[in-house]
Tab-separated table of C-alpha atoms in Angstrom:
chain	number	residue	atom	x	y	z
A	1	UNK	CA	-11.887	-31.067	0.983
A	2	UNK	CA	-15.201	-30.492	0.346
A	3	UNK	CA	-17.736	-27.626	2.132
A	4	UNK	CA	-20.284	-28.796	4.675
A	5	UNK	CA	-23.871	-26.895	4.172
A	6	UNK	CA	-26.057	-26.362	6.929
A	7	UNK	CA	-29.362	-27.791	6.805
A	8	UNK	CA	-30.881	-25.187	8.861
A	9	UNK	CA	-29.427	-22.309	7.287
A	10	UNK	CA	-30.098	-19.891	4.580
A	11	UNK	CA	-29.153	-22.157	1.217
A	12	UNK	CA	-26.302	-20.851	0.035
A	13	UNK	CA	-23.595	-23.268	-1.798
A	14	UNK	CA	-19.815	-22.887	-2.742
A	15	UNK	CA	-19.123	-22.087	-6.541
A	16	UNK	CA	-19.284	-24.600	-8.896
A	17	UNK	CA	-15.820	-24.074	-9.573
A	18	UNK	CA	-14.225	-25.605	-6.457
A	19	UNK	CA	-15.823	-28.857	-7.662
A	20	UNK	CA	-13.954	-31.688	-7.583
A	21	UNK	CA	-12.226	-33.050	-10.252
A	22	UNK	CA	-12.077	-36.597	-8.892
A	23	UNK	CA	-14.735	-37.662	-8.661
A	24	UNK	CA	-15.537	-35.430	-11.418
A	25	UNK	CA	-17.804	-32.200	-9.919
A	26	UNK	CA	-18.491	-33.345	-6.040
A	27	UNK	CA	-18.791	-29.826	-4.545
A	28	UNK	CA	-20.747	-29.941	-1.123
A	29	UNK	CA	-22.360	-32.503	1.444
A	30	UNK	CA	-25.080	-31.593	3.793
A	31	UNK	CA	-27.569	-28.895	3.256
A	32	UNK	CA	-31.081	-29.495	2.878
A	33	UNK	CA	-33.866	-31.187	0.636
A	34	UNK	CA	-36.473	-28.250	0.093
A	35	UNK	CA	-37.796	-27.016	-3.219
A	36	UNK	CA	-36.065	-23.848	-2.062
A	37	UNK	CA	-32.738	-25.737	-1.752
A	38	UNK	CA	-33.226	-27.416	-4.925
A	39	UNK	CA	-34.003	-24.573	-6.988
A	40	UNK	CA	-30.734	-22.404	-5.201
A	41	UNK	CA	-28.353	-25.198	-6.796
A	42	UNK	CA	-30.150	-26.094	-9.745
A	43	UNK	CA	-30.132	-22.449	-11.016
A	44	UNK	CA	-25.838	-22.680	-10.208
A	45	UNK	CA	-25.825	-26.120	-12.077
A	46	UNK	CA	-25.638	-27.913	-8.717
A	47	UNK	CA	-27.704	-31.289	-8.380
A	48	UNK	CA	-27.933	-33.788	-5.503
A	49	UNK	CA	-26.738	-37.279	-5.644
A	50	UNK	CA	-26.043	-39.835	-2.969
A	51	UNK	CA	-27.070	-43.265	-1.848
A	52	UNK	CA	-30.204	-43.132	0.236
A	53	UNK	CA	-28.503	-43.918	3.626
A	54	UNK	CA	-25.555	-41.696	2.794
A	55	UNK	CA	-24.893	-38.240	3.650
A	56	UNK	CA	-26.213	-35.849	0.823
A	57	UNK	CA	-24.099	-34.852	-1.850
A	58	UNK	CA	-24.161	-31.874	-4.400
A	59	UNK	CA	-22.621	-32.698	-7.501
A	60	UNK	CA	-21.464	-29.594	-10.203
A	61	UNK	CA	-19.301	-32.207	-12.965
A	62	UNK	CA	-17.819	-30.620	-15.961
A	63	UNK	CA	-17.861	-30.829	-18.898
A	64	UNK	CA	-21.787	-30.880	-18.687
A	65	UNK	CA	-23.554	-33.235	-20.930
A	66	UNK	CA	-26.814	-31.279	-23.091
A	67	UNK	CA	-28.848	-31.315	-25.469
A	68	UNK	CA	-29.718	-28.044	-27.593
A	69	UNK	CA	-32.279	-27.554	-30.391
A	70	UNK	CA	-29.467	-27.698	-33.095
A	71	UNK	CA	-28.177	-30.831	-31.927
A	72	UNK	CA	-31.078	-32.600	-31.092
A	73	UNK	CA	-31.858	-35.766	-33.481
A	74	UNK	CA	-33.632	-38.774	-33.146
A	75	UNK	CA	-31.847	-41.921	-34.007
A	76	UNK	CA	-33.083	-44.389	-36.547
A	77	UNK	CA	-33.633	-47.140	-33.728
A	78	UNK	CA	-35.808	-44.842	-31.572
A	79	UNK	CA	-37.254	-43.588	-34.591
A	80	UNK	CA	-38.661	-47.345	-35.045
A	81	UNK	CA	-39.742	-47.317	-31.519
A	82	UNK	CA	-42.222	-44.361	-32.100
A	83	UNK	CA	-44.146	-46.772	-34.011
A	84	UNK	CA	-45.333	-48.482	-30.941
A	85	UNK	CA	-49.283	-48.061	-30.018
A	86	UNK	CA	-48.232	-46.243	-26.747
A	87	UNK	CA	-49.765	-42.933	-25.362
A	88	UNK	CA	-47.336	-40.055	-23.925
A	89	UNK	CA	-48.731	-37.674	-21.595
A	90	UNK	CA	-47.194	-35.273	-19.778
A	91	UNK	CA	-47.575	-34.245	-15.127
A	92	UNK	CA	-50.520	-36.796	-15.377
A	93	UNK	CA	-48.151	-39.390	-12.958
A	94	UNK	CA	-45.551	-37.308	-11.465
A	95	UNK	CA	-44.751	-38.825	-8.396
A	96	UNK	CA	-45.620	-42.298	-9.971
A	97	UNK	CA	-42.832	-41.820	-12.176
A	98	UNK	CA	-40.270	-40.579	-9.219
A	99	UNK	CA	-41.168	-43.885	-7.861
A	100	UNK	CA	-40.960	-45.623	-10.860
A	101	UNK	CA	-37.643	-44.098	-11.105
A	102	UNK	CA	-36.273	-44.729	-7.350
A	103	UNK	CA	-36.820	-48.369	-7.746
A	104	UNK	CA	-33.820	-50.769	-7.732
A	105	UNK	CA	-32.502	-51.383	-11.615
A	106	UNK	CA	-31.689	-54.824	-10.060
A	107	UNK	CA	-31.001	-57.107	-7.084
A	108	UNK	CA	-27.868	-55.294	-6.607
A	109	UNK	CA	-27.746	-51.949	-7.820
A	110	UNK	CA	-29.025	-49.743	-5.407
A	111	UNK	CA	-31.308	-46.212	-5.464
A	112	UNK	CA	-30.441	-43.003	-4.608
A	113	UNK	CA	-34.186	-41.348	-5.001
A	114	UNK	CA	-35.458	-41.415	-1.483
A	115	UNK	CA	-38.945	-40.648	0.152
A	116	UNK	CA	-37.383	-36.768	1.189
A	117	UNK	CA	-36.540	-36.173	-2.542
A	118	UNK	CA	-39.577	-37.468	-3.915
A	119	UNK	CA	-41.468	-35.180	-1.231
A	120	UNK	CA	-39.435	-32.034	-2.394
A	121	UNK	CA	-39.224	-32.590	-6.470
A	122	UNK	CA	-43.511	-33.123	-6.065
A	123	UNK	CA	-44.134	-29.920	-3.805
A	124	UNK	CA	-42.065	-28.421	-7.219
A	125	UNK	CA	-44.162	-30.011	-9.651
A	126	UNK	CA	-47.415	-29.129	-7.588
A	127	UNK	CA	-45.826	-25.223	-8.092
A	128	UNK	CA	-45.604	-25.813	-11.803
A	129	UNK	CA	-41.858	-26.184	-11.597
A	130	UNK	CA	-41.131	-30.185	-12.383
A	131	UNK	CA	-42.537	-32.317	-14.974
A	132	UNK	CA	-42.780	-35.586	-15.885
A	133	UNK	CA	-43.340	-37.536	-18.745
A	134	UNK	CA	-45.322	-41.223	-18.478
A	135	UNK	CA	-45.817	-43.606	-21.370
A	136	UNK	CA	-48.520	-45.608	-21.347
A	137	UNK	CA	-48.877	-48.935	-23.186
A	138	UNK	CA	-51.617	-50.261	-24.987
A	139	UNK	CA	-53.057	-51.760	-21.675
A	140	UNK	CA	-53.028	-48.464	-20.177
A	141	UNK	CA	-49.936	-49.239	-17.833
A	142	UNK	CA	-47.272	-47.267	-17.383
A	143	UNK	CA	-44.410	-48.302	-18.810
A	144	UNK	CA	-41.551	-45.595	-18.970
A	145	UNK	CA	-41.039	-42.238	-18.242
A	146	UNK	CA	-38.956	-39.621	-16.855
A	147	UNK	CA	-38.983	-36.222	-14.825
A	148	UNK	CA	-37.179	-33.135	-13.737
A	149	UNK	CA	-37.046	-29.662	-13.387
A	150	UNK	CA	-38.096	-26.563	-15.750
A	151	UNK	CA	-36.052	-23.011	-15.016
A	152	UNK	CA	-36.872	-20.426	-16.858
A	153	UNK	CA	-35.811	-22.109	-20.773
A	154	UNK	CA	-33.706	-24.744	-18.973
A	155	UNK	CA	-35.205	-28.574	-18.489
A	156	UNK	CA	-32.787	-29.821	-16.341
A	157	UNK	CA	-33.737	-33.840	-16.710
A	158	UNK	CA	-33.019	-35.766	-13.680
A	159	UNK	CA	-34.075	-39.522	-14.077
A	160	UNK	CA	-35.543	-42.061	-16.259
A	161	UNK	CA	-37.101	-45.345	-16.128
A	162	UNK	CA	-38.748	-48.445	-18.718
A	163	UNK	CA	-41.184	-51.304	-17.908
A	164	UNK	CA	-40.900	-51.854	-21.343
A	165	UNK	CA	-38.163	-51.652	-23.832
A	166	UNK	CA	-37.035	-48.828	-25.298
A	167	UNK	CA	-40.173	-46.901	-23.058
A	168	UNK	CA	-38.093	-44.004	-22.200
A	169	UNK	CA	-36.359	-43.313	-25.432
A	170	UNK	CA	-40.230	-43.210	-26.579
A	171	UNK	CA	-40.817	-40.427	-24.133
A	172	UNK	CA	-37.657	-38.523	-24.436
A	173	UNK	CA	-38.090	-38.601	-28.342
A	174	UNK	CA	-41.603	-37.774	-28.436
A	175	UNK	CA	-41.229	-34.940	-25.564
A	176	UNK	CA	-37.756	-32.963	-26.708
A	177	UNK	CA	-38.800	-31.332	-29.884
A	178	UNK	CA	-42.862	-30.468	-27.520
A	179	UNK	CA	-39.481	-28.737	-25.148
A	180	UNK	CA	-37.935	-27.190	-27.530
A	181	UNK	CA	-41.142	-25.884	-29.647
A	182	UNK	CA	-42.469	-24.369	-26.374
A	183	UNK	CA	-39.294	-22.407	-25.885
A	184	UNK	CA	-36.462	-24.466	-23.689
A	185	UNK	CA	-33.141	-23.887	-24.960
A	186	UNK	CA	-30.999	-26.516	-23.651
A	187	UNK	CA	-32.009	-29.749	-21.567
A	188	UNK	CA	-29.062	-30.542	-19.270
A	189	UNK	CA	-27.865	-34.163	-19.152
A	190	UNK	CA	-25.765	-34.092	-16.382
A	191	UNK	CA	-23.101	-36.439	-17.939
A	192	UNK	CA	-22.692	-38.236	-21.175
A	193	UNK	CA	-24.629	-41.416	-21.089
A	194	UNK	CA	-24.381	-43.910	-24.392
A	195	UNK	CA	-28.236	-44.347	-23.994
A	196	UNK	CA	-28.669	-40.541	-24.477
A	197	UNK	CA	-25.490	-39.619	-26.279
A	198	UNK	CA	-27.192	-40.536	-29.950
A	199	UNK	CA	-30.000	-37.901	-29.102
A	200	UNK	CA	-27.432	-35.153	-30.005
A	201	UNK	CA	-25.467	-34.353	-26.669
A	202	UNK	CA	-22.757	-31.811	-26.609
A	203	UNK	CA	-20.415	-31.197	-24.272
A	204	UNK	CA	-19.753	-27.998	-22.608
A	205	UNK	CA	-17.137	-26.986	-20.643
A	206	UNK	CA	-17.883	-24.881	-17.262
A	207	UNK	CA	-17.649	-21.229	-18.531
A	208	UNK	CA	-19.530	-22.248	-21.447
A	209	UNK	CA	-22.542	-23.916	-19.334
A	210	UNK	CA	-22.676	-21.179	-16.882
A	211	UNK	CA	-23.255	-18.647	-19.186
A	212	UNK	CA	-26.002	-20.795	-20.438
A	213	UNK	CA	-27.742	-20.584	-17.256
A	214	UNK	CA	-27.274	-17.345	-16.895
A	215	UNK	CA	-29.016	-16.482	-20.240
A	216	UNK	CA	-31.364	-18.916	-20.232
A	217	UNK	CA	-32.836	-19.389	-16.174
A	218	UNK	CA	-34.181	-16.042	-15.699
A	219	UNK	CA	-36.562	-15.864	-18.805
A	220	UNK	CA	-40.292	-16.157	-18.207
A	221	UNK	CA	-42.127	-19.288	-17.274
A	222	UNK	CA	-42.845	-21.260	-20.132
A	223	UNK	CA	-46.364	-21.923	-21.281
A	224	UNK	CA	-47.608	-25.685	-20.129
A	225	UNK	CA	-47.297	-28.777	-21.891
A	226	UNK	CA	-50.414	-30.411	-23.236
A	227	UNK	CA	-51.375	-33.323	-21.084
A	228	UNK	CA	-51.798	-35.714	-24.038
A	229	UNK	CA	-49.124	-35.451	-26.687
């Protein structure tokens, strides 16, 4: 069994450590979509994740998939990619990218970015607490991108998306080591994904990751990113 959270309360959510183990990290359903909900469970490790016309889910899975400045590489292929005439800029397209990101991969995979989280995670970015980053091609389109959430020196990366090839890996390679210079120390993955494994994740296991966030979410704001990169 799982908690229920009440929408209309104070947020407040179980500890990550009554988490499911299958499916790996399910915690909580219910509670609400506000950036003050969001940044409650993202300082715990908590993130939501449910099908649009589902109940909302809170999701704590461990081990937790990141990416630190020791293990951070860039792979030969992406490497290659960098070579591409594109532009990278960074919270010039915020909720363009969200909805970039919330659209169907294809005909039958669904979403799970709806218009309440796209309201929420852009009322955070207006406060200076999202980003996004937006490649643009050499028509000036966008083309790939991604966004999430900046704690303290946590970048807790939530979604991605390419119009073109390889657009993403572009923008994750080009942006990491701008995250890292400025100060994050660890990007959290969420889970181990082959398209972001040969960036350098590591695994950690719960104690581990908490005590990560506890280090590492209550440190000063971060100066901002340049726009163009």
């Amino acid at each position: 069994m799982i908690d229920w959270l009440d929408e209309n309360g104070v947020p407040e959510f179980p500890s990550p450590r009554k988490a499911l183990s299958d499916p790996n990290g399910l915690l909580a359903a219910g509670g609400g979509m506000s950036p003050l909900w969001l940044d409650t469970a993202y300082r715990a490790g908590i993130f939501p994740w449910h099908d649009p016309d589902d109940v909302r889910l809170w999701w704590s899975p461990a081990p937790r998939a990141v990416i630190t400045p020791a293990s951070f590489r860039i792979p030969r292929s992406v490497r290659k990619l960098l070579k591409n005439p594109w532009q990278l800029t960074t919270n010039m397209a915020f909720e363009r990218v969200m909805r970039a990101c919330s659209a169907p991969r294809s005909a039958t995979n669904g979403v799970w970015i709806n218009p309440q989280m796209i309201s929420a995670y852009t009322r955070l970015h207006h406060a200076g607490r999202a980003l996004s980053a937006e490649v643009w091609d050499e028509n000036g389109e966008l083309c790939g991108g991604f966004y999430g959430l900046q704690i303290g020196s946590v970048f807790f990366g939530e979604s991605m998306f390419s119009h073109r090839s390889g657009a993403s890996q572009f923008a994750f390679a080009r942006l990491a080591p701008l995250l890292f210079g400025q100060g994050i120390e660890l990007i959290d993955c969420q889970m181990k994904t082959d398209h972001l494994a040969r960036f350098g994740i590591i695994e950690l296991g719960r104690d581990a990751f908490e005590q990560h966030l506890t280090d590492h979410t209550n440190t000063p704001t971060l100066p901002p990113l340049p726009g163009f990169c």
